Coordinates of C-alpha atoms and ligand atoms in Angstrom, one line a residue:
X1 CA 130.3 77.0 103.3
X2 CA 127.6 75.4 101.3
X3 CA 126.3 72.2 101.6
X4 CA 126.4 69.5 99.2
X5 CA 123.7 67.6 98.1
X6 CA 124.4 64.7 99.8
X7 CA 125.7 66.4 102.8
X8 CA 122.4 67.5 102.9
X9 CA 120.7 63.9 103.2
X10 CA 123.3 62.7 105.9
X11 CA 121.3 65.9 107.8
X12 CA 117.9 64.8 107.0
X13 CA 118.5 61.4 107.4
X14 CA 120.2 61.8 110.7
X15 CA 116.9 63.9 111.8
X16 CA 114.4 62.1 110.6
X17 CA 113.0 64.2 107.8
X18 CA 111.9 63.6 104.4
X19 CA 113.1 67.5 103.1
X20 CA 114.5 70.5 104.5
X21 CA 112.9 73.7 103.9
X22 CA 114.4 77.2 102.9
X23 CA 113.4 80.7 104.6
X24 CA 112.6 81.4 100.4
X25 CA 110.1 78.6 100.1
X26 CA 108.0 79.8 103.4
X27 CA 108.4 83.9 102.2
X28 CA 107.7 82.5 98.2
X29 CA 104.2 81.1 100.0
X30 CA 103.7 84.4 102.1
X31 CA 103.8 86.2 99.1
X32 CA 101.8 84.5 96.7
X33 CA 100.5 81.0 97.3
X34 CA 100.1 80.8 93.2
X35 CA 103.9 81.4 92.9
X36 CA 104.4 78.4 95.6
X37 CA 102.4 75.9 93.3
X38 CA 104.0 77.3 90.3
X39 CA 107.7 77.0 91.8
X40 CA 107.9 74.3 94.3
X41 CA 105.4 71.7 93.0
X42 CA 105.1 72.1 89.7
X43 CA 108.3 73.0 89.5
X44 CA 108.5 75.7 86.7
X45 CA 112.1 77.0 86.5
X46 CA 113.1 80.0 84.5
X47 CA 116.6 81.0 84.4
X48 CA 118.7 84.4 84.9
X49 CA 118.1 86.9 87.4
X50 CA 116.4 90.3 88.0
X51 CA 118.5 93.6 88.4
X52 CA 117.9 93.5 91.8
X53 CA 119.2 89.6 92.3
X54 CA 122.0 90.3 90.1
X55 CA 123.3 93.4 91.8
X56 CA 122.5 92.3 95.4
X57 CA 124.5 88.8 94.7
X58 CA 127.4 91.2 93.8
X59 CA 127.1 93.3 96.6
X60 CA 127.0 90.4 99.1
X61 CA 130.2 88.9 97.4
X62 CA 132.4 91.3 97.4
X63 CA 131.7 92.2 101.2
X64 CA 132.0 89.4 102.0
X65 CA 135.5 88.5 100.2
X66 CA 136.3 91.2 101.6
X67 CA 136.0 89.6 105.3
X68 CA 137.2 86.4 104.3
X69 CA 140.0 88.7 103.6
X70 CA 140.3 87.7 99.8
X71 CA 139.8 91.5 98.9
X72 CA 141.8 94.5 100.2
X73 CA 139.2 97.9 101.5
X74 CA 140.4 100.0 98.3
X75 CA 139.5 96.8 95.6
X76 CA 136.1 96.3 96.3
X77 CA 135.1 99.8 94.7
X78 CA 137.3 98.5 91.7
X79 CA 135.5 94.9 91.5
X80 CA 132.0 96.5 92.1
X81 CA 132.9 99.0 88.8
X82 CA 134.0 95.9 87.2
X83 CA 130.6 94.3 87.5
X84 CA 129.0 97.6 86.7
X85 CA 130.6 97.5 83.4
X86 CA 130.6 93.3 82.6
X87 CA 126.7 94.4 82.8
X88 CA 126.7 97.0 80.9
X89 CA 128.1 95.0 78.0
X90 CA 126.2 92.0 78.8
X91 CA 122.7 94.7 78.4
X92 CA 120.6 91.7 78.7
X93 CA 116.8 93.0 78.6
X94 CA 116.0 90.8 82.0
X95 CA 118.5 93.0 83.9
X96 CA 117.6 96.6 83.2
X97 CA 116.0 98.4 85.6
X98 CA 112.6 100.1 85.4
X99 CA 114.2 103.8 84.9
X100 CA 117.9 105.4 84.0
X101 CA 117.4 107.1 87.9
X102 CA 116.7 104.1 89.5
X103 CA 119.6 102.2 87.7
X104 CA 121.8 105.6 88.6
X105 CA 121.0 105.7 92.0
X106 CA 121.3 102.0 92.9
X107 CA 124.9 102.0 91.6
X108 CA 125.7 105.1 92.9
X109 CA 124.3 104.1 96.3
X110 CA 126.8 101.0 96.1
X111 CA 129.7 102.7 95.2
X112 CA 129.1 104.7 98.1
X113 CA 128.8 101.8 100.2
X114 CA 132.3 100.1 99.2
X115 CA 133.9 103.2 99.3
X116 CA 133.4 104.5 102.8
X117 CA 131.8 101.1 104.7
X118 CA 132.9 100.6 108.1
X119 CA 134.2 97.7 108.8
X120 CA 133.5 95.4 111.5
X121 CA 136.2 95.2 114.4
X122 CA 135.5 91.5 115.1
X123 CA 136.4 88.5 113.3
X124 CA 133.9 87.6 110.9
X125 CA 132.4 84.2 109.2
X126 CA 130.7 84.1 106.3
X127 CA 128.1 82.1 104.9
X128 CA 127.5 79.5 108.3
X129 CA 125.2 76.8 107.9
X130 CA 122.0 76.9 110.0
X131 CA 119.6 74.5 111.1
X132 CA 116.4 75.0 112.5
X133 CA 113.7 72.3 113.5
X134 CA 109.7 73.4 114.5
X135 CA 107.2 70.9 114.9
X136 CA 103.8 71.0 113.5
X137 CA 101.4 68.3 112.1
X138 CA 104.9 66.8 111.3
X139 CA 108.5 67.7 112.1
X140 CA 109.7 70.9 109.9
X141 CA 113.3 71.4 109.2
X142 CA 114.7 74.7 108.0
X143 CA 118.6 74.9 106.6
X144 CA 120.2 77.9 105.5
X145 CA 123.2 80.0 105.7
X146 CA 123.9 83.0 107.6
X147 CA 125.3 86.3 105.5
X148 CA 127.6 87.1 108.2
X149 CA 127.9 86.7 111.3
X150 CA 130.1 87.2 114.5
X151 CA 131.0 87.7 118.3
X152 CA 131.2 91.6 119.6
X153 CA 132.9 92.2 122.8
X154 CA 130.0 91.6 125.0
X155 CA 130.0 87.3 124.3
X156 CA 127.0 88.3 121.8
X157 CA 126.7 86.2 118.6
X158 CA 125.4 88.6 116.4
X159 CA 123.6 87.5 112.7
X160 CA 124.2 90.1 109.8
X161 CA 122.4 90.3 107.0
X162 CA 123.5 92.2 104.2
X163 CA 120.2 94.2 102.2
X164 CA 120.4 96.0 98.5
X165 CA 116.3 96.5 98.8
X166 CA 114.4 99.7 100.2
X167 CA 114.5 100.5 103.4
X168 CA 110.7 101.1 103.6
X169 CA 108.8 98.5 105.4
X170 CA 112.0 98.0 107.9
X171 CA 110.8 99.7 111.0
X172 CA 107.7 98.8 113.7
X173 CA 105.7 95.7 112.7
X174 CA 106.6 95.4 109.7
X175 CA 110.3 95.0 110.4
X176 CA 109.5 92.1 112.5
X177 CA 107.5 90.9 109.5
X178 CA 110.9 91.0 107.7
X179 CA 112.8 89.9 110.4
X180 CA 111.7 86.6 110.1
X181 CA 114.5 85.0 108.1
X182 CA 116.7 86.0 110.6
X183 CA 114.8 85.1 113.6
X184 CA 114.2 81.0 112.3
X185 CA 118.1 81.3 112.2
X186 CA 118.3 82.8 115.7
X187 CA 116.2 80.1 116.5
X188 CA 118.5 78.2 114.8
X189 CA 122.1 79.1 116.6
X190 CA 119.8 78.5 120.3
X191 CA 118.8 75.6 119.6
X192 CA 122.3 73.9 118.5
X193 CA 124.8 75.9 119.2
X194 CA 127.7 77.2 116.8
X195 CA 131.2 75.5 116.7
X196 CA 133.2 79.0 117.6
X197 CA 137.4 78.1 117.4
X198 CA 136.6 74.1 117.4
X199 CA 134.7 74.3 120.7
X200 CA 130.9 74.2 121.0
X201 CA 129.0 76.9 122.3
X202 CA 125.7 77.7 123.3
X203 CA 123.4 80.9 122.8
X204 CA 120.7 82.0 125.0
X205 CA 117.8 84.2 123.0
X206 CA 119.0 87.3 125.2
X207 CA 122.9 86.6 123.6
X208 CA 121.9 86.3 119.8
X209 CA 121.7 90.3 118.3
X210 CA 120.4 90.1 114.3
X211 CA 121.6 93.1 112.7
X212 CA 120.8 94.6 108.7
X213 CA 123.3 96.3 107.0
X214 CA 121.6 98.3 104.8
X215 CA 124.0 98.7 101.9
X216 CA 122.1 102.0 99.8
X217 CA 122.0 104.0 103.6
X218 CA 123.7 105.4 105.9
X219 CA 123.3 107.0 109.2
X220 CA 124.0 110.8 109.2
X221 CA 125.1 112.0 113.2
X222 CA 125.5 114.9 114.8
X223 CA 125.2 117.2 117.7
X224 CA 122.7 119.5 117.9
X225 CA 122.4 123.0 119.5
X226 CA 120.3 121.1 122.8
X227 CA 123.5 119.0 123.5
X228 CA 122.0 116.1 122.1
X229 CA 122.8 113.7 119.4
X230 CA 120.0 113.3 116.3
X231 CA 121.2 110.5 113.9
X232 CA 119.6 110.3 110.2
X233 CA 119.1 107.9 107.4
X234 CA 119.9 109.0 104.3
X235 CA 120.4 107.6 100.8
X236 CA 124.2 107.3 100.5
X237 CA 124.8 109.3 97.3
X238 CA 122.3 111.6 98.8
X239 CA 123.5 112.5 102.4
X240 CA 124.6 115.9 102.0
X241 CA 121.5 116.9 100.0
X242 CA 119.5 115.1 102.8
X243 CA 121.5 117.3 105.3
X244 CA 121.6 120.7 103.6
X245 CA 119.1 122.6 105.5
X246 CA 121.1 121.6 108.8
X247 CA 124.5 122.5 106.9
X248 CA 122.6 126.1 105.2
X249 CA 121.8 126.6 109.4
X250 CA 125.5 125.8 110.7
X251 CA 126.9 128.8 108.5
X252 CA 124.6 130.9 108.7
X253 CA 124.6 131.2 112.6
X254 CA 128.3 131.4 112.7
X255 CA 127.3 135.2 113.2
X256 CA 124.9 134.9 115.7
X257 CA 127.6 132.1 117.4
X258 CA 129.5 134.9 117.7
X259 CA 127.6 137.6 118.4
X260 CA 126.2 135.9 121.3
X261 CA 130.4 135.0 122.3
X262 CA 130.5 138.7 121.9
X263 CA 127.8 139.3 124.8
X264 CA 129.2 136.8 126.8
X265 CA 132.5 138.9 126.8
X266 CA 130.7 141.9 128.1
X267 CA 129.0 140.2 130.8
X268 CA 132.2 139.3 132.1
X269 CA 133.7 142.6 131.6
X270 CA 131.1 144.1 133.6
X271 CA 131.4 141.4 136.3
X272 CA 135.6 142.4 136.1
X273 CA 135.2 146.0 136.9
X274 CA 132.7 145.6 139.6
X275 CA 133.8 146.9 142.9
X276 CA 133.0 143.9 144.8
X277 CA 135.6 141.7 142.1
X278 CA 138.3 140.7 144.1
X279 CA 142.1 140.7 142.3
X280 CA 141.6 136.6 142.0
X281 CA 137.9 136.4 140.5
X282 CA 139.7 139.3 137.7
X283 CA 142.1 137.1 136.6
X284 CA 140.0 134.0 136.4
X285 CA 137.5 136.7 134.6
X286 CA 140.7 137.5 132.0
X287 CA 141.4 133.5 131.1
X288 CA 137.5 133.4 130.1
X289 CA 137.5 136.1 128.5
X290 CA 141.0 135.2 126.3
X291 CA 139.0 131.8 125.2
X292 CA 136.2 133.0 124.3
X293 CA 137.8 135.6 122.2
X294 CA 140.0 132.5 120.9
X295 CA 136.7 131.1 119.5
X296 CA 135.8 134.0 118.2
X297 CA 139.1 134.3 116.4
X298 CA 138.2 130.8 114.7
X299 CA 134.8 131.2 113.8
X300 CA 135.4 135.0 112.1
X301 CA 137.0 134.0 108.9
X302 CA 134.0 131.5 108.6
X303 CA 131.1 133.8 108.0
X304 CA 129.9 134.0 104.8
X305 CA 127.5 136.1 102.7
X306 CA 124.4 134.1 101.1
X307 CA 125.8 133.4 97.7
X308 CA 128.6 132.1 99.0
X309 CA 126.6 129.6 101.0
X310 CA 124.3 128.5 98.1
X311 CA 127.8 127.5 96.4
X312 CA 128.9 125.6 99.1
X313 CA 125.5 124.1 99.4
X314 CA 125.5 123.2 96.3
X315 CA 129.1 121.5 95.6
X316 CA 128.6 120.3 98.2
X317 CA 125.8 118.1 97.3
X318 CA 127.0 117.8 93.6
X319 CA 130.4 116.2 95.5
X320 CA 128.2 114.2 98.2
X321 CA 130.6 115.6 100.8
X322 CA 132.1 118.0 102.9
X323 CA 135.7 118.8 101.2
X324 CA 134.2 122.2 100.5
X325 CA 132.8 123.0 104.3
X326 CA 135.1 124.9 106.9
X327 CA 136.8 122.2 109.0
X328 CA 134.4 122.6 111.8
X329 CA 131.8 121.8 110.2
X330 CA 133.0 118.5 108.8
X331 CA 134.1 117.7 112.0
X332 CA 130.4 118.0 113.5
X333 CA 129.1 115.2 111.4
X334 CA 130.0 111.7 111.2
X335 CA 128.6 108.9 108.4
X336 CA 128.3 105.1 109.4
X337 CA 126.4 102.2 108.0
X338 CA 122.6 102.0 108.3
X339 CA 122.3 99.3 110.7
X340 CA 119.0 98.3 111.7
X341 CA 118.8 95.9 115.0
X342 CA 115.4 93.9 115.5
X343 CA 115.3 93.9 119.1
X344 CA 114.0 90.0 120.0
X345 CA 113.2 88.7 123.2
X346 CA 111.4 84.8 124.3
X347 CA 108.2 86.8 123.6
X348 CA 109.1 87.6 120.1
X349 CA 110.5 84.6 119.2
X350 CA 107.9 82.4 120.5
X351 CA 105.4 84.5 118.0
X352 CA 107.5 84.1 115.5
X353 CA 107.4 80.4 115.5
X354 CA 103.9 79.8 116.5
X355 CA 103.0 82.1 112.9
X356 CA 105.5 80.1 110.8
X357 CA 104.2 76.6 112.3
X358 CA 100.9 77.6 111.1
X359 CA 102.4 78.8 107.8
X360 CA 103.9 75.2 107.8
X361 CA 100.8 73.5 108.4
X362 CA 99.0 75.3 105.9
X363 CA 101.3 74.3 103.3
X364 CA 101.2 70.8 104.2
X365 CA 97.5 70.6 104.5
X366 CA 97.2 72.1 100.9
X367 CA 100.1 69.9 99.2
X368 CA 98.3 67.1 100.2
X369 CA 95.2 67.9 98.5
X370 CA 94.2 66.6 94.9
X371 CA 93.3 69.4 93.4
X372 CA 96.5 71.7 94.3
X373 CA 95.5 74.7 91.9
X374 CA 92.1 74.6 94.3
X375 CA 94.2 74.6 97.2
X376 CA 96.6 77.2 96.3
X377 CA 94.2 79.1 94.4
X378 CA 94.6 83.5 95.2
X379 CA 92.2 86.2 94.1
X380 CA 92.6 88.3 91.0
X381 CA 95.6 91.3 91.0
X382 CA 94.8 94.2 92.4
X383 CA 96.4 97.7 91.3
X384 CA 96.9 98.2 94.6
X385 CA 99.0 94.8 95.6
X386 CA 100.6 94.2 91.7
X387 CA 104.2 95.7 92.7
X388 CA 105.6 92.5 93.6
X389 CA 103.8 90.7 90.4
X390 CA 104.7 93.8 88.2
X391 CA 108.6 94.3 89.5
X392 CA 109.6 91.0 91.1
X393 CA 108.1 88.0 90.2
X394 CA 110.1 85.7 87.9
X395 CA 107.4 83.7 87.1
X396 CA 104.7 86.3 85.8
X397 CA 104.8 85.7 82.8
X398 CA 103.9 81.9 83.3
X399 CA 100.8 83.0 85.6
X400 CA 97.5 83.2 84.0
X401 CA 97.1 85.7 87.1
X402 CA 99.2 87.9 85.4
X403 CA 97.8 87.8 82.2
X404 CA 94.7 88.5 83.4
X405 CA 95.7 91.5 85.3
X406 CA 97.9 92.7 82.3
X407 CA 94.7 92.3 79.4
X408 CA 92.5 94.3 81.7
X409 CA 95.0 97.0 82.4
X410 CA 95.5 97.1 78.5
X411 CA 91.4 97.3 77.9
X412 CA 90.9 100.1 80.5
X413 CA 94.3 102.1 78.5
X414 CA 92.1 101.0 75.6
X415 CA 89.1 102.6 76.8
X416 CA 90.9 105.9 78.1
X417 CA 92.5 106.1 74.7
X418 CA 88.9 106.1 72.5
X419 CA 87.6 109.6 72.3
X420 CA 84.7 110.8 73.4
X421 CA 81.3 111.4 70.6
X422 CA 82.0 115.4 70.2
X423 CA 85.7 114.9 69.9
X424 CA 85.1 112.3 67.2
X425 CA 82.8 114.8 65.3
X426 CA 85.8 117.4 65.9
X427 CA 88.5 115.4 65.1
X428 CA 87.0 115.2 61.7
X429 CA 86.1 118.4 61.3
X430 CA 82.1 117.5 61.5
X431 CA 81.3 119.6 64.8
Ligands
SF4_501 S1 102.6 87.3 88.9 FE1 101.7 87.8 90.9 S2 100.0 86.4 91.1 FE2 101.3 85.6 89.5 S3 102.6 84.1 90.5 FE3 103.7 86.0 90.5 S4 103.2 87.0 92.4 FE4 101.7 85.4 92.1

């Protein structure tokens, strides 16, 4: 549920603050302390979305109907090709992506996503309201609202966020880097509780799990050939491609599965017709024997000659699943979501909010200052750092940042583009 404007200044009223601040301000700041100025103080708006806001407000909004149980499983594939196409014809300029592939394998990756999702076996809320309050040089309140969240069957409140973005950058340090939306709202639910069927309750750190669904993913498991299980990640419309080696090995040691049943038979033959084999061990020797050859009845009709492999290899990853792979061997492997778990502790969290006090205080040191473009001045682009500016930021083409970075990428194409003195001369036939 979102809060209304003046639903929001009963809260700040009530705790004493002059604003409330949003994960999105703190991370806008992180990025770039230009884009801060440019968005929250001097307050330079520019309308419409990005492909990847557009698409990732979809996603998030037909999961989460679907939870709030305004959508059946088998219409949100429908609704998502529905938005698919409304864009389509829309084919506004600000919401093409930067290549055909990567507009085909985003969608793709989705439509994966809402046709086989799992879905949660708890009850699930959507869109809480969270507050969070840190002090600094002055009191700091955070609001925002939680994707999804929910209570698993160990009492744990568990946060879920729902991501359409890369999954680079979300593991080790960096995840906790990333994390830290979640974690101010973790901080959040500990500090005040949530209101779970009417009745207040109350979260230790240790009780609170955050959780991302990566959307484009999924986790690829199965057992391998040392009894243990190895799970994957994998690009949804990619899994079986991403799995093919493995699959290529399952069928082609079907004959060596069974050659070494085989062996196993005549050990036990042998161990039958010795002497010493009493009338009891022989019969317990026969009922071996009889299964095994059992599972060499099942696996015989399943080995195949090369070319018959690289077919199934192949349609199989032209399909993106198993249909075409003895039964076996679709059995072996199962696909769930790509959840990723940030793993937070009193340790974690207490980092987390002595860095974003600091961030805080930064902020407020340099809004207060008269020259604000002084204060929240950055250094020049970089080739190496422009992908946000390049690819993400809505305001680039207000930052003189930008157009600096642009007019000397332009004058070094320039440069590379003017031939050289002896391919002058040849060019006009003077060499
Ligand atoms: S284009 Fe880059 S430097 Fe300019 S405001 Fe955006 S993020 Fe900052």
């Amino acid at each position: 549920m979102r809060l209304s404007y003046e639903q929001l200044n009963v809260i700040k009223e009530k705790l004493g603050v002059d604003k409330l601040w949003s994960f999105s301000k703190v991370s806008t700041y992180d990025q770039c302390s230009w884009l801060y100025l440019m968005k929250y103080i001097q307050k330079i708006r520019v309308k419409g979305d990005n492909c990847y806001t557009y698409f990732g407000s979809i996603a998030h909004e037909i999961i989460q109907d679907f939870y709030d149980g305004k959508m059946k499983y088998d219409e949100m594939l429908l609704k998502f090709n529905e938005k698919v196409v409304e864009w389509q014809v829309k084919d506004d300029p600000k919401l093409k992506f930067n290549t055909d592939k990567e507009r085909d394998g985003y969608i793709e990756n989705l439509r994966h996503y809402f046709t086989n999702v799992q879905t949660i076996p708890y009850k699930i809320t959507n869109e809480q309201a969270v507050l969070a309050i840190f002090n600094g040089i002055e009191k700091y309140a955070f609001q925002g609202y939680l994707d999804s969240e929910f209570i698993d069957d160990q009492g744990n409140l568990v946060i879920l966020d729902y991501k359409t973005s890369s999954i680079s950058g979300f593991t080790g340090k960096k995840l906790i880097e990333k994390a830290r939306q979640l974690m101010i709202y973790a901080i959040g639910v500990n500090q005040h509780g949530r209101l779970i069927e009417g009745k207040m309750q109350k979260f230790p750190i240790d009780k609170i799990k955050i959780r991302y669904d990566m959307m484009k993913y999924c986790n690829v498991s199965f057992l391998q050939k040392n009894g243990k299980m190895k799970t994957t990640k994998a690009e949804r419309r990619l899994w079986v491609a991403h799995l093919a080696n493995q699959l290529r090995k399952d069928l082609e040691d079907v004959p060596k599965d069974i050659e070494k049943l085989e062996k196993e038979i005549g050990k036990l033959e042998k161990k039958m017709n010795m002497k010493k084999t009493t009338p009891e061990d022989a019969e317990g020797y026969i009922v071996a024997i009889g299964e095994i050859a059992h599972d060499i009845e099942k696996l015989s009709p399943f080995v195949y000659d090369p070319i018959k492999i690289n077919e199934m290899i192949e349609n199989g990853t032209l399909e993106n699943n198993l249909n075409v792979f003895p039964q076996f061997i679709q059995d072996k492997y199962t696909v769930e979501n790509c959840y990723i778990d940030v793993e937070i502790n009193d340790e974690v969290i207490a980092e987390c909010k002595k860095e974003l006090v600091a961030t805080l205080d930064e902020i407020t040191l340099k809004t207060a200052e008269e020259d604000k473009e002084e204060a929240f001045n950055r250094s020049r682009i970089e080739n190496s750092d422009s992908y946000y500016c390049v690819n993400l930021c809505d305001l680039k083409e207000q930052c003189n940042f930008y157009k600096e970075f642009k007019e000397h990428n332009a004058m070094f194409v320039t440069k590379q583009e003017q031939p050289n003195d002896k391919e002058l001369l040849a060019m006009l036939g003077l060499s």
